[in-house]
Amino acid sequence: MASAREMKLRIKSVKNIAQVTRALETVSASKVRKAVNAVTATRSYATKAWQVLKHVAEQPGRDSLHPLLVERKKVRNTLVVVITGDRGLAGAYNSNVIRYASQRFDKNTVPVKYVAIGRKGRDLLYRRRKELLGEFSNLPAAPSFFDVSAIGRLVVDAYKNGEVDEVFLVYTNFINMARQTATVKKLLPLELTDENRVQDFEQHHNGPAAAYDYEPDQSIILDEIIPRFTALQVYQAILESQASEHAARMVAMHAATDNAKDLAGAYQLAYNKVRQQGITNDILDIVGGAEALSAK
Amino acid sequence: MTIRCEIVSQDRTVFAGDVDIVVLPGAGGEMGILPKHAPVLTTLKYGVVKIRKNGKEELFTVAGGVAEVQPDIVTILADAAENVDEIDVARAEAARTRAEEILAKGVPADTDAYLAMEAALRKSNLRLEAVSRYRKGGTRVSTSEH
């Protein structure tokens, strides 16, 4: 068993760690509140925008409507946008996203390029020798749409100029404080569920389909909304991920504080025993010495 | 027979409910939408969306955006939207004065800043105009209420 002095040092360092993790937990708790407010506020708009995009994609002859709606016959390159945090100490938050991405895309038949949002994801992808097309880190907390619109533009441009033929978004969906799950969303080209496909098929075969009237003009309006609503999905995913990151960090730091307390308690107990043993030994020595003297 | 109407701005759902008619400021002019309207996708101008339900009218300012009309639902995705009754006149006025002052001092060199200022000015003007035109009893000063 270690000496009493060594144990005292260890208790002190464990208590220090507990203090730091508790502080981090408190900070995350206040950040998570803001992030959750931000994500829930924009969620309805983003969901509706996505619905409108899907409706547009359901239109007959979608390929001729807008270049971003064209489903290319042959997919030669895939782009994956991976959203992680800039910092660690958030439990399995960052590694979950990367693990999910590599499970999903490592066996991809065509080359995969990555765009990393967040420093941790960048480092992890880099270490796995993935091809990075772009990297965005140090995003502000609760970013505005304009802070991140460059990311959306990069993605849309890469798709438009044929550099990539499909775009996926891998991010963490914020479900509640205790549950966040890594998810993937196909961003471009817009994908319809099978159910919609059947409808589309029937529309084609049951006379005229209910196509939109466009005002002012089909190309003007689609040019305006498709890139913007696509970028909006990236924005929403970033907000979801940020809320998840703070929640994950809060939970992880809470657990760390609890563990440190348990550990400090266990060490304290061991230290007390060592100290008591030492005193008992000292007394035994003294008594033994005194007896030896009086026996003479 | 009603049609579902949802007005969503970038930061909240402003209105959601079943209504009799929706009148919205489309790019090609005012459009009245009744149930079973043909599908339309239109951009919106700065203006006022009117909703009527059981003879009762509700008004919302919208600062641009997009509206999607389906036979059973109208989805209005506005860049900014609010109920005319909720507009804070004092705040809108203050915002207008501030924007006008800044613009009067000279055009900001930064294009983005200029566009943001101009949009803010247009938004404040829209709000104030909507209040003076549509709110019952004319313009009320919000600070004297409640």
Short mmCIF file of C-alpha atoms in Angstrom, two decimals:
data_model
loop_
_atom_site.label_atom_id
_atom_site.label_comp_id
_atom_site.label_asym_id
_atom_site.label_seq_id
_atom_site.Cartn_x
_atom_site.Cartn_y
_atom_site.Cartn_z
CA MET A 1 0.00 0.00 0.00
CA ALA A 2 1.16 3.52 -0.84
CA SER A 3 2.42 5.76 1.89
CA ALA A 4 0.08 8.17 3.64
CA ARG A 5 1.71 11.17 2.04
CA GLU A 6 1.31 9.78 -1.48
CA MET A 7 -2.32 9.02 -0.79
CA LYS A 8 -2.95 12.53 0.46
CA LEU A 9 -1.56 13.91 -2.80
CA ARG A 10 -3.75 11.63 -4.84
CA ILE A 11 -6.88 12.64 -2.92
CA LYS A 12 -6.06 16.27 -3.56
CA SER A 13 -5.60 15.78 -7.31
CA VAL A 14 -8.83 13.79 -7.64
CA LYS A 15 -10.70 16.53 -5.81
CA ASN A 16 -9.19 19.09 -8.15
CA ILE A 17 -10.41 17.13 -11.15
CA ALA A 18 -13.88 16.97 -9.64
CA GLN A 19 -13.87 20.74 -9.32
CA VAL A 20 -12.87 21.25 -12.95
CA THR A 21 -15.45 18.79 -14.27
CA ARG A 22 -18.14 20.37 -12.13
CA ALA A 23 -17.29 23.79 -13.59
CA LEU A 24 -17.43 22.38 -17.12
CA GLU A 25 -20.78 20.82 -16.33
CA THR A 26 -22.19 24.14 -15.15
CA VAL A 27 -20.91 25.95 -18.23
CA SER A 28 -22.41 23.32 -20.53
CA ALA A 29 -25.70 23.48 -18.66
CA SER A 30 -26.10 27.15 -19.49
CA LYS A 31 -24.89 26.68 -23.06
CA VAL A 32 -27.21 23.77 -23.67
CA ARG A 33 -30.21 25.86 -22.73
CA LYS A 34 -29.35 28.50 -25.32
CA ALA A 35 -28.55 25.91 -27.97
CA VAL A 36 -31.80 24.03 -27.38
CA ASN A 37 -33.77 27.27 -27.65
CA ALA A 38 -32.06 28.04 -30.93
CA VAL A 39 -32.65 24.60 -32.38
CA THR A 40 -36.31 24.35 -31.41
CA ALA A 41 -37.00 27.88 -32.67
CA THR A 42 -35.78 27.15 -36.19
CA ARG A 43 -36.91 23.56 -36.40
CA SER A 44 -40.42 24.25 -37.69
CA TYR A 45 -39.15 26.53 -40.44
CA ALA A 46 -36.50 24.05 -41.54
CA THR A 47 -38.96 21.16 -41.53
CA LYS A 48 -41.47 23.10 -43.60
CA ALA A 49 -38.77 24.22 -46.01
CA TRP A 50 -37.68 20.61 -46.44
CA GLN A 51 -41.28 19.60 -47.11
CA VAL A 52 -41.62 22.25 -49.79
CA LEU A 53 -38.41 21.00 -51.40
CA LYS A 54 -39.78 17.48 -51.38
CA HIS A 55 -42.98 18.62 -52.98
CA VAL A 56 -40.98 20.36 -55.67
CA ALA A 57 -39.02 17.16 -56.19
CA GLU A 58 -42.26 15.23 -56.58
CA GLN A 59 -43.19 17.32 -59.59
CA PRO A 60 -43.33 15.40 -62.84
CA GLY A 61 -40.26 15.89 -64.96
CA ARG A 62 -38.19 17.12 -62.04
CA ASP A 63 -34.95 16.67 -63.93
CA SER A 64 -35.83 19.53 -66.22
CA LEU A 65 -36.90 21.87 -63.44
CA HIS A 66 -33.59 22.78 -61.85
CA PRO A 67 -29.99 21.55 -62.03
CA LEU A 68 -30.02 20.70 -58.31
CA LEU A 69 -32.94 18.34 -58.79
CA VAL A 70 -31.30 16.22 -61.48
CA GLU A 71 -30.57 12.69 -60.36
CA ARG A 72 -27.39 11.75 -62.16
CA LYS A 73 -27.37 8.36 -63.87
CA LYS A 74 -23.91 7.49 -62.69
CA VAL A 75 -22.59 8.48 -59.29
CA ARG A 76 -18.83 8.89 -59.47
CA ASN A 77 -18.12 10.81 -56.30
CA THR A 78 -19.87 11.12 -52.97
CA LEU A 79 -19.58 14.07 -50.67
CA VAL A 80 -20.16 13.67 -46.96
CA VAL A 81 -20.51 16.65 -44.67
CA VAL A 82 -19.58 15.59 -41.16
CA ILE A 83 -20.59 17.80 -38.27
CA THR A 84 -18.72 17.45 -34.98
CA GLY A 85 -17.61 19.78 -32.21
CA ASP A 86 -14.41 21.79 -31.83
CA ARG A 87 -13.72 20.40 -28.40
CA GLY A 88 -13.56 17.05 -26.71
CA LEU A 89 -14.63 16.12 -23.19
CA ALA A 90 -18.12 15.44 -24.46
CA GLY A 91 -18.32 11.72 -23.89
CA ALA A 92 -18.69 9.73 -27.07
CA TYR A 93 -20.23 12.66 -28.96
CA ASN A 94 -17.47 13.22 -31.52
CA SER A 95 -16.42 9.63 -31.97
CA ASN A 96 -20.04 8.53 -32.43
CA VAL A 97 -20.42 10.80 -35.44
CA ILE A 98 -17.17 9.64 -37.01
CA ARG A 99 -17.90 6.00 -36.28
CA TYR A 100 -21.33 6.34 -37.85
CA ALA A 101 -19.87 8.04 -40.92
CA SER A 102 -17.25 5.38 -41.43
CA GLN A 103 -19.73 2.55 -40.91
CA ARG A 104 -21.92 4.10 -43.54
CA PHE A 105 -19.35 5.23 -46.09
CA ASP A 106 -16.12 3.25 -45.71
CA LYS A 107 -17.47 0.48 -47.92
CA ASN A 108 -18.85 2.93 -50.45
CA THR A 109 -18.29 1.78 -54.01
CA VAL A 110 -17.32 5.22 -55.28
CA PRO A 111 -14.71 7.58 -53.81
CA VAL A 112 -15.93 9.60 -50.86
CA LYS A 113 -14.88 13.15 -50.17
CA TYR A 114 -15.47 14.86 -46.88
CA VAL A 115 -16.26 18.32 -45.61
CA ALA A 116 -15.49 18.59 -41.92
CA ILE A 117 -17.35 20.99 -39.68
CA GLY A 118 -15.70 21.13 -36.27
CA ARG A 119 -12.07 20.65 -35.36
CA LYS A 120 -12.46 17.23 -33.73
CA GLY A 121 -14.06 15.74 -36.81
CA ARG A 122 -11.40 17.26 -39.03
CA ASP A 123 -8.61 15.72 -36.95
CA LEU A 124 -10.26 12.32 -36.80
CA LEU A 125 -10.97 12.25 -40.55
CA TYR A 126 -7.47 13.44 -41.28
CA ARG A 127 -6.01 10.66 -39.17
CA ARG A 128 -8.06 8.14 -41.12
CA ARG A 129 -6.57 9.56 -44.32
CA LYS A 130 -9.86 10.72 -45.80
CA GLU A 131 -9.95 13.24 -48.60
CA LEU A 132 -11.08 16.56 -47.18
CA LEU A 133 -12.70 19.01 -49.55
CA GLY A 134 -13.13 21.70 -46.96
CA GLU A 135 -12.98 22.36 -43.28
CA PHE A 136 -14.89 24.74 -41.05
CA SER A 137 -14.05 25.06 -37.41
CA ASN A 138 -14.45 27.53 -34.57
CA LEU A 139 -18.05 28.27 -35.47
CA PRO A 140 -19.63 30.78 -33.12
CA ALA A 141 -22.01 29.47 -30.48
CA ALA A 142 -25.59 29.71 -31.77
CA PRO A 143 -24.51 30.83 -35.25
CA SER A 144 -26.80 32.84 -37.48
CA PHE A 145 -27.76 31.53 -40.90
CA PHE A 146 -25.26 33.89 -42.49
CA ASP A 147 -22.40 32.57 -40.36
CA VAL A 148 -22.78 29.18 -41.98
CA SER A 149 -24.16 30.02 -45.41
CA ALA A 150 -20.67 29.61 -46.89
CA ILE A 151 -20.82 25.91 -46.02
CA GLY A 152 -24.07 25.49 -47.86
CA ARG A 153 -22.67 27.35 -50.85
CA LEU A 154 -19.60 25.12 -50.97
CA VAL A 155 -21.77 22.02 -50.96
CA VAL A 156 -24.17 23.30 -53.59
CA ASP A 157 -21.32 24.46 -55.83
CA ALA A 158 -19.47 21.16 -55.57
CA TYR A 159 -22.64 19.42 -56.65
CA LYS A 160 -23.45 21.88 -59.41
CA ASN A 161 -20.05 21.76 -61.09
CA GLY A 162 -20.07 17.98 -61.09
CA GLU A 163 -17.26 17.49 -58.60
CA VAL A 164 -19.59 15.26 -56.62
CA ASP A 165 -22.81 13.53 -57.64
CA GLU A 166 -24.49 13.10 -54.29
CA VAL A 167 -24.23 14.82 -50.94
CA PHE A 168 -24.90 13.38 -47.50
CA LEU A 169 -25.04 15.10 -44.17
CA VAL A 170 -23.86 13.25 -41.07
CA TYR A 171 -24.76 14.99 -37.84
CA THR A 172 -26.16 14.40 -34.38
CA ASN A 173 -29.87 14.72 -33.96
CA PHE A 174 -30.94 16.31 -30.69
CA ILE A 175 -33.85 14.30 -29.32
CA ASN A 176 -33.72 15.33 -25.68
CA MET A 177 -31.17 16.08 -22.98
CA ALA A 178 -30.40 12.41 -22.47
CA ARG A 179 -30.67 11.20 -26.06
CA GLN A 180 -28.74 12.34 -29.10
CA THR A 181 -28.21 10.09 -32.07
CA ALA A 182 -25.89 10.28 -35.02
CA THR A 183 -27.90 10.36 -38.22
CA VAL A 184 -27.42 10.67 -41.94
CA LYS A 185 -29.52 12.73 -44.32
CA LYS A 186 -29.28 12.77 -48.07
CA LEU A 187 -29.06 16.39 -49.08
CA LEU A 188 -28.58 16.32 -52.83
CA PRO A 189 -30.12 15.25 -55.06
CA LEU A 190 -33.40 15.38 -53.17
CA GLU A 191 -34.54 11.89 -52.43
CA LEU A 192 -38.14 10.86 -52.41
CA THR A 193 -39.47 8.13 -50.25
CA ASP A 194 -40.74 5.08 -52.11
CA GLU A 195 -44.30 6.07 -51.35
CA ASN A 196 -43.81 9.34 -53.19
CA ARG A 197 -42.31 7.52 -56.12
CA VAL A 198 -45.42 5.41 -56.49
CA GLN A 199 -47.57 8.51 -56.41
CA ASP A 200 -45.37 10.10 -59.02
CA PHE A 201 -45.75 7.02 -61.18
CA GLU A 202 -49.53 7.08 -60.85
CA GLN A 203 -49.65 10.76 -61.61
CA HIS A 204 -47.82 10.11 -64.82
CA HIS A 205 -50.29 7.46 -65.81
CA ASN A 206 -53.53 8.99 -64.63
CA GLY A 207 -53.71 11.98 -66.88
CA PRO A 208 -52.38 15.41 -66.07
CA ALA A 209 -50.37 15.71 -62.89
CA ALA A 210 -50.94 18.46 -60.39
CA ALA A 211 -47.96 20.57 -61.30
CA TYR A 212 -47.24 23.84 -59.58
CA ASP A 213 -48.02 27.20 -60.99
CA TYR A 214 -44.95 29.31 -60.40
CA GLU A 215 -44.96 32.98 -59.63
CA PRO A 216 -43.14 35.03 -60.74
CA ASP A 217 -41.35 32.43 -62.82
CA GLN A 218 -40.32 28.84 -62.40
CA SER A 219 -36.59 29.35 -62.82
CA ILE A 220 -36.46 32.48 -60.67
CA ILE A 221 -38.25 30.96 -57.75
CA LEU A 222 -36.51 27.59 -57.90
CA ASP A 223 -33.16 29.32 -58.25
CA GLU A 224 -33.94 31.24 -55.13
CA ILE A 225 -35.37 28.58 -52.88
CA ILE A 226 -33.56 25.36 -53.75
CA PRO A 227 -30.03 26.47 -52.87
CA ARG A 228 -31.26 28.43 -49.88
CA PHE A 229 -33.40 25.69 -48.43
CA THR A 230 -30.60 23.21 -48.98
CA ALA A 231 -28.21 25.47 -47.08
CA LEU A 232 -30.88 25.81 -44.42
CA GLN A 233 -30.78 22.06 -43.82
CA VAL A 234 -27.04 22.33 -43.18
CA TYR A 235 -27.71 25.19 -40.79
CA GLN A 236 -30.36 23.24 -38.94
CA ALA A 237 -28.08 20.22 -38.70
CA ILE A 238 -25.38 22.42 -37.18
CA LEU A 239 -27.80 23.72 -34.56
CA GLU A 240 -28.97 20.18 -33.79
CA SER A 241 -25.36 19.08 -33.42
CA GLN A 242 -24.42 21.99 -31.18
CA ALA A 243 -27.31 21.34 -28.84
CA SER A 244 -26.33 17.66 -28.79
CA GLU A 245 -22.71 18.49 -28.10
CA HIS A 246 -23.49 20.62 -25.08
CA ALA A 247 -25.98 18.10 -23.74
CA ALA A 248 -23.46 15.28 -24.23
CA ARG A 249 -20.75 17.29 -22.51
CA MET A 250 -23.01 18.11 -19.61
CA VAL A 251 -23.89 14.46 -19.07
CA ALA A 252 -20.26 13.36 -19.49
CA MET A 253 -18.99 15.95 -17.05
CA HIS A 254 -21.68 15.10 -14.54
CA ALA A 255 -20.61 11.46 -14.67
CA ALA A 256 -16.97 12.49 -14.38
CA THR A 257 -17.71 14.57 -11.29
CA ASP A 258 -19.58 11.67 -9.69
CA ASN A 259 -16.76 9.27 -10.47
CA ALA A 260 -14.18 11.65 -9.06
CA LYS A 261 -16.19 11.96 -5.86
CA ASP A 262 -16.46 8.18 -5.52
CA LEU A 263 -12.75 7.84 -6.13
CA ALA A 264 -11.89 10.55 -3.62
CA GLY A 265 -14.08 8.79 -1.04
CA ALA A 266 -12.39 5.45 -1.64
CA TYR A 267 -8.95 7.02 -1.37
CA GLN A 268 -9.94 8.85 1.77
CA LEU A 269 -11.00 5.58 3.35
CA ALA A 270 -7.75 3.89 2.39
CA TYR A 271 -5.79 6.88 3.65
CA ASN A 272 -7.57 6.77 7.01
CA LYS A 273 -6.75 3.10 7.36
CA VAL A 274 -3.10 3.69 6.58
CA ARG A 275 -3.00 6.57 9.04
CA GLN A 276 -4.69 4.50 11.75
CA GLN A 277 -2.34 1.61 11.13
CA GLY A 278 0.57 4.00 11.48
CA ILE A 279 -0.67 5.31 14.82
CA THR A 280 -1.31 1.78 16.09
CA ASN A 281 2.20 0.80 15.12
CA ASP A 282 3.62 3.86 16.86
CA ILE A 283 1.71 3.08 20.06
CA LEU A 284 2.81 -0.55 19.92
CA ASP A 285 6.40 0.63 19.58
CA ILE A 286 6.11 2.97 22.55
CA VAL A 287 4.33 0.44 24.75
CA GLY A 288 6.82 -2.24 23.76
CA GLY A 289 9.71 0.09 24.55
CA ALA A 290 8.22 1.11 27.91
CA GLU A 291 7.62 -2.50 28.88
CA ALA A 292 11.12 -3.45 27.94
CA LEU A 293 12.43 -0.65 30.18
CA SER A 294 10.21 -1.50 33.20
CA ALA A 295 11.03 -5.22 32.90
CA LYS A 296 14.65 -4.46 33.63
CA MET B 1 -64.80 23.69 -45.96
CA THR B 2 -61.60 25.07 -44.65
CA ILE B 3 -57.98 25.16 -45.68
CA ARG B 4 -55.06 24.69 -43.36
CA CYS B 5 -52.76 27.68 -43.09
CA GLU B 6 -49.33 27.71 -41.51
CA ILE B 7 -47.24 30.84 -41.24
CA VAL B 8 -43.69 30.10 -40.16
CA SER B 9 -40.95 32.66 -39.72
CA GLN B 10 -37.32 31.72 -39.34
CA ASP B 11 -37.51 31.63 -35.57
CA ARG B 12 -41.03 30.48 -34.74
CA THR B 13 -44.43 29.32 -35.93
CA VAL B 14 -46.50 32.49 -36.12
CA PHE B 15 -49.83 30.96 -37.02
CA ALA B 16 -51.24 27.51 -37.64
CA GLY B 17 -54.88 26.68 -38.05
CA ASP B 18 -57.80 25.92 -40.36
CA VAL B 19 -59.21 28.99 -42.08
CA ASP B 20 -61.74 29.93 -44.75
CA ILE B 21 -59.53 32.09 -46.94
CA VAL B 22 -55.94 33.29 -47.08
CA VAL B 23 -54.95 36.43 -48.97
CA LEU B 24 -51.23 36.73 -49.50
CA PRO B 25 -48.95 39.29 -51.16
CA GLY B 26 -47.56 37.18 -54.00
CA ALA B 27 -44.88 38.30 -56.41
CA GLY B 28 -47.53 38.88 -59.09
CA GLY B 29 -49.95 40.70 -56.81
CA GLU B 30 -52.42 39.79 -54.10
CA MET B 31 -53.67 36.23 -54.23
CA GLY B 32 -56.75 34.96 -52.50
CA ILE B 33 -56.49 31.27 -51.67
CA LEU B 34 -59.62 29.23 -51.05
CA PRO B 35 -59.77 25.51 -50.25
CA LYS B 36 -58.94 23.24 -53.21
CA HIS B 37 -56.79 25.86 -54.85
CA ALA B 38 -54.44 24.57 -57.54
CA PRO B 39 -50.84 24.07 -56.39
CA VAL B 40 -48.80 27.26 -56.54
CA LEU B 41 -45.30 28.15 -55.50
CA THR B 42 -44.73 31.88 -55.22
CA THR B 43 -42.30 34.31 -53.68
CA LEU B 44 -43.76 36.91 -51.35
CA LYS B 45 -43.41 40.65 -51.35
CA TYR B 46 -43.23 42.76 -48.22
CA GLY B 47 -46.84 43.02 -47.24
CA VAL B 48 -49.74 41.77 -45.21
CA VAL B 49 -51.25 38.29 -45.14
CA LYS B 50 -54.97 38.25 -44.37
CA ILE B 51 -56.70 35.23 -42.92
CA ARG B 52 -60.43 34.91 -42.50
CA LYS B 53 -62.11 32.35 -40.31
CA ASN B 54 -65.82 32.40 -39.44
CA GLY B 55 -65.98 36.04 -40.51
CA LYS B 56 -63.13 37.00 -38.22
CA GLU B 57 -60.06 38.46 -39.86
CA GLU B 58 -56.48 38.16 -38.71
CA LEU B 59 -53.57 40.03 -40.20
CA PHE B 60 -49.89 39.25 -40.34
CA THR B 61 -47.02 41.24 -41.75
CA VAL B 62 -44.55 39.24 -43.80
CA ALA B 63 -41.16 40.54 -44.87
CA GLY B 64 -40.63 38.50 -47.99
CA GLY B 65 -40.36 34.76 -48.25
CA VAL B 66 -42.05 31.93 -50.08
CA ALA B 67 -45.55 30.51 -50.06
CA GLU B 68 -46.49 27.02 -51.13
CA VAL B 69 -50.12 26.35 -51.91
CA GLN B 70 -51.51 22.84 -51.99
CA PRO B 71 -55.23 22.06 -52.32
CA ASP B 72 -55.55 21.49 -48.58
CA ILE B 73 -52.74 23.57 -47.11
CA VAL B 74 -51.02 26.92 -47.50
CA THR B 75 -47.50 27.05 -46.11
CA ILE B 76 -46.01 30.51 -45.76
CA LEU B 77 -42.29 30.53 -45.12
CA ALA B 78 -41.60 34.14 -44.25
CA ASP B 79 -38.24 35.74 -43.63
CA ALA B 80 -39.96 37.56 -40.78
CA ALA B 81 -43.60 37.53 -39.78
CA GLU B 82 -45.80 38.73 -36.98
CA ASN B 83 -49.39 39.26 -36.05
CA VAL B 84 -50.35 42.88 -36.63
CA ASP B 85 -51.89 42.99 -33.15
CA GLU B 86 -48.58 41.99 -31.64
CA ILE B 87 -46.47 44.66 -33.27
CA ASP B 88 -44.76 46.89 -30.76
CA VAL B 89 -45.26 50.34 -32.26
CA ALA B 90 -42.72 52.07 -30.05
CA ARG B 91 -40.06 49.54 -30.94
CA ALA B 92 -40.81 49.66 -34.64
CA GLU B 93 -40.67 53.44 -34.58
CA ALA B 94 -37.38 53.44 -32.72
CA ALA B 95 -35.98 50.96 -35.19
CA ARG B 96 -37.10 53.10 -38.09
CA THR B 97 -35.53 56.26 -36.67
CA ARG B 98 -32.30 54.42 -35.99
CA ALA B 99 -32.16 52.99 -39.50
CA GLU B 100 -32.98 56.34 -41.07
CA GLU B 101 -30.33 58.11 -39.03
CA ILE B 102 -27.67 55.64 -40.05
CA LEU B 103 -28.68 55.80 -43.69
CA ALA B 104 -28.77 59.60 -43.55
CA LYS B 105 -25.21 59.74 -42.28
CA GLY B 106 -24.11 58.23 -45.54
CA VAL B 107 -24.17 54.88 -47.22
CA PRO B 108 -22.24 52.28 -45.23
CA ALA B 109 -19.27 51.09 -47.25
CA ASP B 110 -20.03 47.47 -46.49
CA THR B 111 -22.70 46.18 -48.89
CA ASP B 112 -23.97 43.60 -46.45
CA ALA B 113 -24.37 46.22 -43.74
CA TYR B 114 -26.19 48.47 -46.17
CA LEU B 115 -28.57 45.74 -47.26
CA ALA B 116 -29.23 44.77 -43.65
CA MET B 117 -29.99 48.38 -42.75
CA GLU B 118 -32.26 48.82 -45.74
CA ALA B 119 -34.12 45.60 -44.93
CA ALA B 120 -34.53 46.75 -41.32
CA LEU B 121 -35.93 50.06 -42.50
CA ARG B 122 -38.35 48.38 -44.88
CA LYS B 123 -39.46 46.01 -42.16
CA SER B 124 -40.12 48.82 -39.68
CA ASN B 125 -42.01 50.79 -42.30
CA LEU B 126 -44.10 47.76 -43.16
CA ARG B 127 -44.98 47.16 -39.52
CA LEU B 128 -45.93 50.75 -38.84
CA GLU B 129 -47.98 50.97 -42.00
CA ALA B 130 -49.79 47.75 -41.19
CA VAL B 131 -50.60 48.96 -37.69
CA SER B 132 -51.93 52.33 -38.79
CA ARG B 133 -53.98 50.77 -41.57
CA TYR B 134 -55.39 47.68 -40.02
CA ARG B 135 -55.37 47.87 -36.27
CA LYS B 136 -58.76 48.72 -34.84
CA GLY B 137 -58.91 52.22 -33.43
CA GLY B 138 -55.91 53.39 -35.47
CA THR B 139 -52.40 53.70 -34.09
CA ARG B 140 -52.02 52.86 -30.47
CA VAL B 141 -48.95 53.59 -28.47
CA SER B 142 -47.97 50.32 -26.94
CA THR B 143 -46.24 51.83 -23.90
CA SER B 144 -49.53 53.16 -22.56
CA GLU B 145 -51.15 49.74 -22.67
CA HIS B 146 -51.16 46.77 -20.32
#
